[in-house]
Amino acid sequence: MTPSYDSIASVNSNKESWNLMVRVVRLWYVKNLGSNKLPFSMEMVMVDKNGDRIHATVRRSLIYKFENDMKEGEIYNFTNFGVATNIGEYRTTKHQYKLNFQYATKVKKGADKLVSPHLYVIANPSDIFAGDYDTDYLVAIELDYDGKAYGSKHNLCIEVDLQSDVYYCLGVEEEGDSPSPAICMLQDTSKISIEDDFLNITPMTTIEALKDMKMETSLVFCGVVKVILDEDDWFYTACICHKKGYPDEKMYFCEKCNKHVVTVFPRYRLKLRIIDSTDSSTFVVFDRDGAELFKKSCSDMIDSMGPKSNGPPKELIDMVDKTFLFKVDTNVKEETRYEKSYRVKKMTDDVDVIAKFKAKYSVGECGSYE
Ligand SMILES: [Zn+2]
């Protein structure tokens, strides 16, 4: 008995157990302009033997599961999809619905004869240039040898670069994250005493001077914690590689490992607004430094707070209005449209060291520089 497949025309949102035999006529990635970032999504247009088309999306966290199994132009049997309404700009099909791949979606290679390769719908360029065309809808047009399509009405011309792939380009800015373990080891100065590090080894700065630095280096300054930013986000759920894991499909997706992970653990990420007499800025304390500061690992901190606790730990709230010495990176490399944040590499509230620092650099009682 030959298996029966659902037709694309019959796809609706009443169920997820669709069983399609289709040719992937277009496959592309929505690129993330950030360097070395995973694409936002993998997009496809599928056509079945009746010539009906439907759009399908593989979201970022699932690309690794499907990208090696699928090629443009090939025939596949797909089962188990999410079905969503086909709305928005740049629709590739007029189908009322589109398909969203899920973790459980199955892909099997199909026989080439099952869907004809000659099922393109070619639009007439003069219809597109007429002006009342639905511009949210993507079409195929035939190009001349120079990659141009001409519209007669307004003497318009579309030029298509046949040498390169065309992407929809989107950019996001993501906050910096904890460096890789290898970098941590290079920066490990734990054998140097706090006093030596803050008073004798690392050059002193002010927040104002820190913002003007053009060189990648570490500096120390004396400042007061004014506000805990995003105080409910004082930790994040990390993969074993230390990158943030995003909840997805009842597991976590790690962008760095590019896979789903189940083993995750909490890590500190404290965002502090710190002020001195010259300026103020945002500083981030990551896991190792947070554990040193609170003398407690992040998971121990969560355990000690008990299951019913709300909000951040008391130790974090108690930092507000307290004076510390901070050792920070100048963070010259980070290009951002927003105000920069700086990574705290070490901090201390040791009153003796703070007093010596203030005496050495003539810092007044209220943090002013004399
Ligand atoms: Zn990972």
PDB file of N, CA and C and ligand atoms in Angstrom, residues 238-244 254-259 261, ligand 1:
ATOM      1  N   ALA A 238      23.231  28.645  33.080  1.00  0.00           N
ATOM      2  CA  ALA A 238      24.344  28.445  32.152  1.00  0.00           C
ATOM      3  C   ALA A 238      24.506  26.983  31.754  1.00  0.00           C
ATOM      4  N   CYS A 239      24.947  26.810  30.526  1.00  0.00           N
ATOM      5  CA  CYS A 239      25.388  25.512  30.004  1.00  0.00           C
ATOM      6  C   CYS A 239      26.740  25.183  30.654  1.00  0.00           C
ATOM      7  N   ILE A 240      27.216  23.946  30.491  1.00  0.00           N
ATOM      8  CA  ILE A 240      28.530  23.624  31.063  1.00  0.00           C
ATOM      9  C   ILE A 240      29.644  24.441  30.407  1.00  0.00           C
ATOM     10  N   CYS A 241      29.390  25.002  29.205  1.00  0.00           N
ATOM     11  CA  CYS A 241      30.399  25.860  28.557  1.00  0.00           C
ATOM     12  C   CYS A 241      30.366  27.278  29.130  1.00  0.00           C
ATOM     13  N   HIS A 242      29.474  27.542  30.091  1.00  0.00           N
ATOM     14  CA  HIS A 242      29.325  28.822  30.798  1.00  0.00           C
ATOM     15  C   HIS A 242      28.488  29.851  30.062  1.00  0.00           C
ATOM     16  N   LYS A 243      28.058  29.552  28.817  1.00  0.00           N
ATOM     17  CA  LYS A 243      27.195  30.499  28.118  1.00  0.00           C
ATOM     18  C   LYS A 243      25.760  30.312  28.597  1.00  0.00           C
ATOM     19  N   LYS A 244      24.974  31.347  28.400  1.00  0.00           N
ATOM     20  CA  LYS A 244      23.584  31.291  28.836  1.00  0.00           C
ATOM     21  C   LYS A 244      22.805  30.240  28.050  1.00  0.00           C
ATOM     22  N   CYS A 254      21.782  26.035  23.979  1.00  0.00           N
ATOM     23  CA  CYS A 254      23.033  26.780  24.142  1.00  0.00           C
ATOM     24  C   CYS A 254      23.505  27.221  22.769  1.00  0.00           C
ATOM     25  N   GLU A 255      23.613  28.541  22.587  1.00  0.00           N
ATOM     26  CA  GLU A 255      24.011  29.082  21.291  1.00  0.00           C
ATOM     27  C   GLU A 255      25.457  28.721  20.962  1.00  0.00           C
ATOM     28  N   LYS A 256      26.306  28.691  21.975  1.00  0.00           N
ATOM     29  CA  LYS A 256      27.723  28.411  21.714  1.00  0.00           C
ATOM     30  C   LYS A 256      27.921  26.948  21.319  1.00  0.00           C
ATOM     31  N   CYS A 257      27.301  26.037  22.060  1.00  0.00           N
ATOM     32  CA  CYS A 257      27.412  24.611  21.729  1.00  0.00           C
ATOM     33  C   CYS A 257      26.502  24.256  20.549  1.00  0.00           C
ATOM     34  N   ASN A 258      25.552  25.147  20.227  1.00  0.00           N
ATOM     35  CA  ASN A 258      24.601  24.941  19.136  1.00  0.00           C
ATOM     36  C   ASN A 258      23.857  23.621  19.291  1.00  0.00           C
ATOM     37  N   LYS A 259      23.330  23.386  20.489  1.00  0.00           N
ATOM     38  CA  LYS A 259      22.501  22.206  20.709  1.00  0.00           C
ATOM     39  C   LYS A 259      21.658  22.393  21.969  1.00  0.00           C
ATOM     40  N   VAL A 261      20.623  21.362  25.682  1.00  0.00           N
ATOM     41  CA  VAL A 261      21.319  20.760  26.815  1.00  0.00           C
ATOM     42  C   VAL A 261      20.328  20.612  27.969  1.00  0.00           C
TER      43      VAL A 261
HETATM   44 ZN    ZN B   1      27.145  25.380  25.799  1.00  0.00          ZN
END
